[in-house]
CSV table of N, CA, C and O in Angstrom, one decimal:
chain,number,residue,atom,x,y,z
A,1,UNK,N,-189.9,7.4,-116.9
A,1,UNK,CA,-188.9,7.7,-116.1
A,1,UNK,C,-189.5,9.1,-114.8
A,1,UNK,O,-189.7,10.0,-114.7
A,2,UNK,N,-189.7,7.6,-113.6
A,2,UNK,CA,-189.8,8.4,-112.5
A,2,UNK,C,-189.3,10.4,-112.2
A,2,UNK,O,-188.0,9.5,-112.0
A,3,UNK,N,-189.4,11.3,-111.9
A,3,UNK,CA,-188.7,12.2,-110.9
A,3,UNK,C,-188.1,11.7,-110.1
A,3,UNK,O,-186.8,12.1,-109.8
A,4,UNK,N,-189.1,11.3,-109.2
A,4,UNK,CA,-188.3,11.3,-107.9
A,4,UNK,C,-188.4,12.3,-106.8
A,4,UNK,O,-189.1,13.2,-107.4
A,5,UNK,N,-188.0,12.5,-105.8
A,5,UNK,CA,-188.0,13.6,-104.5
A,5,UNK,C,-187.4,14.9,-105.3
A,5,UNK,O,-186.4,14.6,-105.7
A,6,UNK,N,-188.1,15.5,-105.4
A,6,UNK,CA,-188.0,17.8,-105.0
A,6,UNK,C,-187.0,18.2,-103.4
A,6,UNK,O,-187.9,17.7,-103.1
A,7,UNK,N,-185.6,18.4,-103.7
A,7,UNK,CA,-185.3,18.8,-102.6
A,7,UNK,C,-184.9,20.3,-103.2
A,7,UNK,O,-185.0,20.4,-104.1
A,8,UNK,N,-185.8,21.3,-101.7
A,8,UNK,CA,-185.5,22.5,-102.1
A,8,UNK,C,-184.9,23.0,-101.0
A,8,UNK,O,-184.3,23.2,-100.1
A,9,UNK,N,-183.9,24.0,-101.4
A,9,UNK,CA,-183.1,24.9,-100.6
A,9,UNK,C,-183.7,26.2,-101.0
A,9,UNK,O,-183.1,27.0,-101.8
A,10,UNK,N,-183.6,26.8,-99.9
A,10,UNK,CA,-184.3,27.9,-100.0
A,10,UNK,C,-183.6,29.3,-98.7
A,10,UNK,O,-183.8,28.7,-97.9
A,11,UNK,N,-182.9,30.1,-99.0
A,11,UNK,CA,-182.0,31.2,-98.6
A,11,UNK,C,-182.8,32.5,-98.1
A,11,UNK,O,-183.5,33.1,-99.3
A,12,UNK,N,-182.7,32.9,-96.6
A,12,UNK,CA,-183.7,34.5,-96.9
A,12,UNK,C,-182.9,35.2,-96.2
A,12,UNK,O,-182.3,34.5,-95.0
A,13,UNK,N,-182.6,35.7,-95.8
A,13,UNK,CA,-181.9,37.1,-95.0
A,13,UNK,C,-182.4,38.3,-94.2
A,13,UNK,O,-183.2,38.9,-95.4
A,14,UNK,N,-182.9,38.8,-93.3
A,14,UNK,CA,-183.6,39.5,-92.6
A,14,UNK,C,-183.1,41.2,-92.6
A,14,UNK,O,-181.9,41.0,-92.7
A,15,UNK,N,-184.0,41.6,-92.5
A,15,UNK,CA,-183.7,42.9,-92.9
A,15,UNK,C,-183.2,43.3,-91.0
A,15,UNK,O,-184.0,42.7,-91.0
A,16,UNK,N,-182.3,44.5,-91.6
A,16,UNK,CA,-182.0,44.9,-89.8
A,16,UNK,C,-183.2,45.4,-89.3
A,16,UNK,O,-184.0,46.1,-89.1
A,17,UNK,N,-183.3,44.5,-87.8
A,17,UNK,CA,-184.3,44.7,-86.8
A,17,UNK,C,-185.8,43.9,-87.5
A,17,UNK,O,-186.3,43.6,-86.3
A,18,UNK,N,-185.9,43.1,-88.2
A,18,UNK,CA,-186.8,42.3,-88.5
A,18,UNK,C,-186.2,40.7,-88.4
A,18,UNK,O,-187.0,40.0,-88.9
A,19,UNK,N,-184.9,40.5,-87.8
A,19,UNK,CA,-184.6,38.9,-88.0
A,19,UNK,C,-185.7,38.1,-86.7
A,19,UNK,O,-185.8,36.9,-87.5
A,20,UNK,N,-186.4,38.6,-85.2
A,20,UNK,CA,-187.2,37.7,-85.1
A,20,UNK,C,-188.2,37.4,-86.0
A,20,UNK,O,-189.0,36.9,-85.8
A,21,UNK,N,-188.8,39.0,-86.5
A,21,UNK,CA,-190.0,38.4,-87.3
A,21,UNK,C,-190.2,38.0,-87.9
A,21,UNK,O,-191.4,37.1,-88.6
A,22,UNK,N,-188.9,37.6,-88.7
A,22,UNK,CA,-188.7,36.6,-90.1
A,22,UNK,C,-188.7,35.4,-89.0
A,22,UNK,O,-189.7,34.3,-89.4
A,23,UNK,N,-187.9,34.9,-88.4
A,23,UNK,CA,-187.7,34.3,-87.7
A,23,UNK,C,-189.3,33.5,-87.4
A,23,UNK,O,-190.1,32.2,-87.7
A,24,UNK,N,-189.9,34.2,-86.5
A,24,UNK,CA,-191.8,34.0,-86.0
A,24,UNK,C,-192.4,33.6,-87.7
A,24,UNK,O,-193.1,32.1,-87.4
A,25,UNK,N,-192.0,34.1,-88.9
A,25,UNK,CA,-193.2,34.0,-89.5
A,25,UNK,C,-192.4,32.6,-90.7
A,25,UNK,O,-193.7,32.1,-90.9
A,26,UNK,N,-191.4,32.3,-90.8
A,26,UNK,CA,-190.8,31.2,-91.1
A,26,UNK,C,-191.0,30.2,-90.9
A,26,UNK,O,-191.4,28.9,-90.8
A,27,UNK,N,-190.9,30.1,-88.3
A,27,UNK,CA,-191.3,28.9,-88.2
A,27,UNK,C,-193.0,28.6,-88.2
A,27,UNK,O,-193.3,27.7,-88.0
A,28,UNK,N,-193.4,30.0,-88.3
A,28,UNK,CA,-195.1,29.9,-88.3
A,28,UNK,C,-195.4,28.9,-90.2
A,28,UNK,O,-196.6,28.4,-90.0
A,29,UNK,N,-194.6,28.5,-91.1
A,29,UNK,CA,-194.9,27.6,-91.7
A,29,UNK,C,-195.2,26.5,-91.8
A,29,UNK,O,-195.4,25.8,-92.2
A,30,UNK,N,-194.0,25.7,-90.9
A,30,UNK,CA,-193.8,24.5,-90.5
A,30,UNK,C,-195.6,23.9,-90.3
A,30,UNK,O,-195.1,22.6,-91.0
A,31,UNK,N,-195.4,23.7,-88.9
A,31,UNK,CA,-197.1,23.4,-89.0
A,31,UNK,C,-198.3,22.8,-89.9
A,31,UNK,O,-198.5,22.0,-90.8
A,32,UNK,N,-198.5,24.2,-91.0
A,32,UNK,CA,-199.5,23.9,-91.8
A,32,UNK,C,-198.4,23.0,-92.5
A,32,UNK,O,-199.4,22.5,-93.9
A,33,UNK,N,-197.5,23.3,-93.1
A,33,UNK,CA,-196.8,22.8,-94.8
A,33,UNK,C,-196.4,21.0,-93.7
A,33,UNK,O,-196.9,20.7,-95.5
A,34,UNK,N,-196.3,20.7,-92.7
A,34,UNK,CA,-196.3,19.2,-92.8
A,34,UNK,C,-197.4,18.4,-93.2
A,34,UNK,O,-197.6,17.4,-93.2
A,35,UNK,N,-198.8,19.3,-93.2
A,35,UNK,CA,-200.3,19.2,-93.8
A,35,UNK,C,-200.9,18.5,-94.9
A,35,UNK,O,-201.4,18.2,-95.6
A,36,UNK,N,-199.3,19.6,-95.7
A,36,UNK,CA,-199.6,19.7,-97.7
A,36,UNK,C,-199.3,18.3,-98.3
A,36,UNK,O,-197.9,17.4,-97.4
A,37,UNK,N,-200.2,17.9,-99.3
A,37,UNK,CA,-199.7,16.4,-99.8
A,37,UNK,C,-198.5,16.5,-100.3
A,37,UNK,O,-198.2,17.6,-101.2
A,38,UNK,N,-197.8,15.7,-99.9
A,38,UNK,CA,-196.4,15.3,-100.8
A,38,UNK,C,-195.0,15.8,-100.3
A,38,UNK,O,-194.3,15.5,-100.6
A,39,UNK,N,-195.4,16.3,-98.7
A,39,UNK,CA,-194.5,16.8,-97.9
A,39,UNK,C,-193.2,15.6,-97.3
A,39,UNK,O,-194.1,14.3,-97.1
A,40,UNK,N,-192.2,15.8,-97.3
A,40,UNK,CA,-191.2,14.4,-96.3
A,40,UNK,C,-190.6,15.7,-95.4
A,40,UNK,O,-190.7,14.9,-94.4
A,41,UNK,N,-190.1,16.8,-96.2
A,41,UNK,CA,-189.3,17.2,-94.7
A,41,UNK,C,-189.3,18.6,-95.3
A,41,UNK,O,-189.7,19.1,-96.0
A,42,UNK,N,-189.1,19.2,-94.1
A,42,UNK,CA,-189.1,21.0,-94.1
A,42,UNK,C,-188.7,21.2,-92.7
A,42,UNK,O,-188.7,21.5,-92.3
A,43,UNK,N,-187.3,21.4,-93.1
A,43,UNK,CA,-186.0,21.9,-91.7
A,43,UNK,C,-185.5,23.4,-92.2
A,43,UNK,O,-185.3,23.8,-93.2
A,44,UNK,N,-186.1,24.3,-90.7
A,44,UNK,CA,-185.5,25.6,-90.2
A,44,UNK,C,-184.3,25.9,-90.2
A,44,UNK,O,-184.1,24.9,-88.9
A,45,UNK,N,-183.4,26.1,-90.8
A,45,UNK,CA,-181.7,26.6,-89.7
A,45,UNK,C,-181.5,28.2,-89.9
A,45,UNK,O,-182.0,28.8,-90.9
A,46,UNK,N,-180.5,28.6,-88.5
A,46,UNK,CA,-180.5,29.5,-88.6
A,46,UNK,C,-179.3,30.0,-88.4
A,46,UNK,O,-178.5,28.9,-87.6
A,47,UNK,N,-178.8,30.8,-89.6
A,47,UNK,CA,-176.8,30.7,-89.3
A,47,UNK,C,-176.6,30.8,-87.9
A,47,UNK,O,-177.1,31.7,-87.2
A,48,UNK,N,-175.7,30.7,-87.6
A,48,UNK,CA,-174.8,31.0,-86.4
A,48,UNK,C,-173.7,32.0,-85.7
A,48,UNK,O,-173.1,32.4,-84.7
A,49,UNK,N,-173.4,32.4,-87.5
A,49,UNK,CA,-172.3,33.6,-86.9
A,49,UNK,C,-172.7,34.8,-87.8
A,49,UNK,O,-173.1,35.7,-87.8
A,50,UNK,N,-174.5,34.7,-88.1
A,50,UNK,CA,-175.5,35.6,-88.8
A,50,UNK,C,-176.6,35.5,-88.6
A,50,UNK,O,-177.4,34.7,-89.1
A,51,UNK,N,-177.2,36.5,-87.6
A,51,UNK,CA,-178.5,36.3,-87.3
A,51,UNK,C,-179.3,37.1,-87.4
A,51,UNK,O,-179.0,37.7,-88.9
A,52,UNK,N,-180.5,36.0,-88.3
A,52,UNK,CA,-181.6,36.7,-89.2
A,52,UNK,C,-181.0,36.1,-90.8
A,52,UNK,O,-182.1,36.6,-91.9
A,53,UNK,N,-180.1,35.3,-90.9
A,53,UNK,CA,-179.9,34.3,-91.7
A,53,UNK,C,-180.5,32.7,-91.8
A,53,UNK,O,-179.9,32.3,-90.8
A,54,UNK,N,-181.8,32.6,-92.6
A,54,UNK,CA,-182.2,31.4,-92.4
A,54,UNK,C,-182.2,30.8,-94.0
A,54,UNK,O,-181.7,31.2,-94.6
A,55,UNK,N,-182.1,29.1,-93.4
A,55,UNK,CA,-182.0,28.5,-94.6
A,55,UNK,C,-183.2,27.2,-94.6
A,55,UNK,O,-183.1,27.0,-93.1
A,56,UNK,N,-183.7,27.1,-95.6
A,56,UNK,CA,-184.7,25.8,-95.5
A,56,UNK,C,-184.7,25.1,-96.3
A,56,UNK,O,-184.2,25.4,-97.5
A,57,UNK,N,-184.6,23.9,-95.6
A,57,UNK,CA,-184.2,22.6,-96.6
A,57,UNK,C,-185.8,22.0,-96.6
A,57,UNK,O,-186.0,21.6,-95.6
A,58,UNK,N,-186.1,21.5,-97.7
A,58,UNK,CA,-187.3,20.9,-98.0
A,58,UNK,C,-187.1,20.0,-99.3
A,58,UNK,O,-186.3,19.4,-99.7
A,59,UNK,N,-188.0,19.0,-99.1
A,59,UNK,CA,-188.3,17.7,-99.7
A,59,UNK,C,-189.8,17.2,-99.9
A,59,UNK,O,-190.1,16.8,-98.7
A,60,UNK,N,-189.8,16.9,-101.5
A,60,UNK,CA,-191.2,16.7,-101.2
A,60,UNK,C,-190.9,15.4,-102.5
A,60,UNK,O,-190.2,15.4,-103.1
A,61,UNK,N,-192.6,14.8,-102.4
A,61,UNK,CA,-192.6,14.0,-103.6
A,61,UNK,C,-192.5,14.1,-104.9
A,61,UNK,O,-191.4,13.0,-105.7
A,62,UNK,N,-192.6,15.2,-105.4
A,62,UNK,CA,-193.0,15.2,-106.7
A,62,UNK,C,-193.1,17.1,-107.1
A,62,UNK,O,-193.3,17.8,-106.3
A,63,UNK,N,-192.4,17.6,-108.3
A,63,UNK,CA,-192.4,18.6,-108.8
A,63,UNK,C,-194.0,19.1,-108.7
A,63,UNK,O,-194.2,20.3,-108.2
A,64,UNK,N,-195.3,18.4,-109.1
A,64,UNK,CA,-196.0,19.0,-109.4
A,64,UNK,C,-196.5,18.8,-107.5
A,64,UNK,O,-196.7,20.2,-107.7
A,65,UNK,N,-196.7,17.7,-107.0
A,65,UNK,CA,-197.2,18.5,-105.4
A,65,UNK,C,-196.3,19.9,-104.3
A,65,UNK,O,-196.8,20.5,-104.1
A,66,UNK,N,-194.3,19.6,-104.9
A,66,UNK,CA,-194.4,21.1,-104.8
A,66,UNK,C,-194.9,22.6,-105.1
A,66,UNK,O,-195.2,23.1,-104.1
A,67,UNK,N,-195.3,22.3,-106.2
A,67,UNK,CA,-195.8,23.5,-107.2
A,67,UNK,C,-197.2,23.7,-106.3
A,67,UNK,O,-197.6,24.6,-105.8
A,68,UNK,N,-198.0,22.5,-105.8
A,68,UNK,CA,-199.3,22.4,-105.2
A,68,UNK,C,-199.0,23.6,-103.9
A,68,UNK,O,-199.9,24.2,-103.7
A,69,UNK,N,-198.1,22.9,-103.4
A,69,UNK,CA,-197.3,23.7,-102.8
A,69,UNK,C,-197.3,25.1,-101.7
A,69,UNK,O,-198.0,26.0,-101.2
A,70,UNK,N,-196.9,25.4,-103.1
A,70,UNK,CA,-196.8,26.8,-103.5
A,70,UNK,C,-197.8,27.9,-103.4
A,70,UNK,O,-197.5,29.0,-103.4
A,71,UNK,N,-198.7,27.6,-103.9
A,71,UNK,CA,-200.2,28.0,-104.3
A,71,UNK,C,-200.9,27.9,-102.8
A,71,UNK,O,-201.9,28.1,-102.7
A,72,UNK,N,-200.3,27.5,-101.9
A,72,UNK,CA,-201.4,27.4,-100.9
A,72,UNK,C,-201.2,28.5,-99.7
A,72,UNK,O,-200.6,29.2,-100.4
A,73,UNK,N,-202.7,28.8,-99.2
A,73,UNK,CA,-202.5,30.1,-98.5
A,73,UNK,C,-201.3,30.1,-97.9
A,73,UNK,O,-201.2,31.2,-98.0
A,74,UNK,N,-200.3,29.4,-96.4
A,74,UNK,CA,-199.5,30.1,-96.0
A,74,UNK,C,-198.5,29.9,-96.7
A,74,UNK,O,-197.9,31.3,-96.2
A,75,UNK,N,-198.2,29.6,-98.1
A,75,UNK,CA,-197.0,30.0,-98.0
A,75,UNK,C,-197.3,31.7,-99.0
A,75,UNK,O,-196.7,32.3,-98.8
A,76,UNK,N,-198.4,31.3,-100.1
A,76,UNK,CA,-198.4,32.7,-100.6
A,76,UNK,C,-198.9,33.8,-99.6
A,76,UNK,O,-198.3,35.1,-100.2
A,77,UNK,N,-199.0,33.5,-98.4
A,77,UNK,CA,-199.6,34.9,-97.2
A,77,UNK,C,-197.7,35.2,-97.0
A,77,UNK,O,-197.8,36.4,-96.6
A,78,UNK,N,-197.4,34.2,-97.2
A,78,UNK,CA,-195.8,34.7,-96.8
A,78,UNK,C,-195.3,35.5,-98.0
A,78,UNK,O,-194.1,36.4,-97.5
A,79,UNK,N,-195.3,34.7,-98.7
A,79,UNK,CA,-194.8,35.6,-100.2
A,79,UNK,C,-195.4,36.9,-100.1
A,79,UNK,O,-194.2,38.2,-100.5
A,80,UNK,N,-196.6,37.6,-99.7
A,80,UNK,CA,-196.9,38.4,-99.7
A,80,UNK,C,-196.3,39.6,-98.8
A,80,UNK,O,-195.3,40.9,-99.1
A,81,UNK,N,-195.7,39.0,-97.8
A,81,UNK,CA,-194.7,39.9,-96.3
A,81,UNK,C,-193.6,39.7,-97.0
A,81,UNK,O,-192.5,40.7,-96.4
A,82,UNK,N,-192.8,38.9,-97.4
A,82,UNK,CA,-191.2,38.5,-98.1
A,82,UNK,C,-190.8,40.3,-97.9
A,82,UNK,O,-189.9,40.7,-97.8
A,83,UNK,N,-191.3,41.1,-99.3
A,83,UNK,CA,-190.4,42.2,-99.7
A,83,UNK,C,-189.8,42.7,-98.5
A,83,UNK,O,-189.2,43.8,-98.7
A,84,UNK,N,-191.5,43.0,-97.2
A,84,UNK,CA,-191.1,44.1,-96.7
A,84,UNK,C,-189.8,43.6,-95.2
A,84,UNK,O,-189.3,43.9,-94.4
A,85,UNK,N,-189.5,42.4,-95.2
A,85,UNK,CA,-188.9,41.7,-94.4
A,85,UNK,C,-187.3,41.0,-94.6
A,85,UNK,O,-186.4,41.1,-93.9
A,86,UNK,N,-187.4,41.4,-95.8
A,86,UNK,CA,-185.7,40.1,-96.3
A,86,UNK,C,-185.4,42.2,-97.4
A,86,UNK,O,-185.9,42.3,-97.7
A,87,UNK,N,-183.9,41.6,-97.0
A,87,UNK,CA,-183.0,42.4,-97.7
A,87,UNK,C,-182.2,42.1,-99.1
A,87,UNK,O,-182.4,43.2,-99.8
A,88,UNK,N,-183.4,40.9,-99.9
A,88,UNK,CA,-183.3,40.5,-101.1
A,88,UNK,C,-184.1,39.7,-101.5
A,88,UNK,O,-184.2,39.2,-100.3
A,89,UNK,N,-184.5,39.3,-102.6
A,89,UNK,CA,-185.5,38.5,-102.9
A,89,UNK,C,-184.6,36.5,-102.1
A,89,UNK,O,-183.1,36.6,-102.2
A,90,UNK,N,-186.0,35.9,-101.6
A,90,UNK,CA,-185.0,34.6,-101.5
A,90,UNK,C,-184.7,34.2,-102.6
A,90,UNK,O,-185.1,34.3,-103.9
A,91,UNK,N,-183.1,33.2,-101.9
A,91,UNK,CA,-183.2,32.6,-103.5
A,91,UNK,C,-183.4,30.9,-103.1
A,91,UNK,O,-183.7,30.5,-102.6
A,92,UNK,N,-183.6,30.5,-104.0
A,92,UNK,CA,-184.9,29.0,-104.8
A,92,UNK,C,-183.6,28.0,-105.6
A,92,UNK,O,-184.1,29.1,-106.5
A,93,UNK,N,-183.1,27.4,-104.6
A,93,UNK,CA,-182.5,26.4,-105.7
A,93,UNK,C,-183.3,24.8,-105.5
A,93,UNK,O,-183.8,24.7,-104.4
A,94,UNK,N,-183.9,24.0,-106.5
A,94,UNK,CA,-184.2,22.9,-107.0
A,94,UNK,C,-182.9,22.2,-107.2
A,94,UNK,O,-181.9,22.3,-107.8
A,95,UNK,N,-183.0,20.8,-105.9
A,95,UNK,CA,-182.0,19.8,-106.0
A,95,UNK,C,-182.9,18.3,-106.0
A,95,UNK,O,-183.1,17.9,-105.6
A,96,UNK,N,-181.6,17.2,-106.8
A,96,UNK,CA,-182.0,15.8,-107.2
A,96,UNK,C,-180.7,15.0,-106.5
A,96,UNK,O,-180.2,15.5,-106.6
A,97,UNK,N,-181.4,14.0,-105.5
A,97,UNK,CA,-180.5,13.4,-105.2
A,97,UNK,C,-179.4,12.5,-105.9
A,97,UNK,O,-180.0,12.1,-107.2
A,98,UNK,N,-178.2,12.7,-105.9
A,98,UNK,CA,-178.1,11.6,-106.6
A,98,UNK,C,-178.0,10.0,-106.6
A,98,UNK,O,-177.9,9.7,-105.1
A,99,UNK,N,-178.5,9.4,-107.6
A,99,UNK,CA,-178.3,7.8,-107.4
A,99,UNK,C,-177.3,7.3,-106.8
A,99,UNK,O,-176.0,7.5,-106.8
A,100,UNK,N,-177.6,6.3,-105.6
A,100,UNK,CA,-176.2,5.3,-104.8
A,100,UNK,C,-176.1,6.0,-103.9
A,100,UNK,O,-174.7,5.6,-103.4
A,101,UNK,N,-176.4,7.2,-103.2
A,101,UNK,CA,-175.7,8.0,-102.4
A,101,UNK,C,-176.4,7.9,-101.0
A,101,UNK,O,-177.9,7.9,-101.2
């Protein structure tokens, strides 16, 4: 049975004083990610009550294509910078759409 679309919710919280830098780094991922094979959606949100807290909501055609995306230079480059920017490691969770909704 085919797995179908893989949805990702990733949360990032900037260290104090680095909110703008984290926002710049995250927004810089959007254009190259839109060119990655398997891309469906890649939407970035910032908390309305806590500046510097971001959520990425992504959709990928498959786990394999998501895994390929995670190995791209733009993602590995961000991952290398993340410890300097984040108060804690990013939270990443995968979700499957419920059938019939």
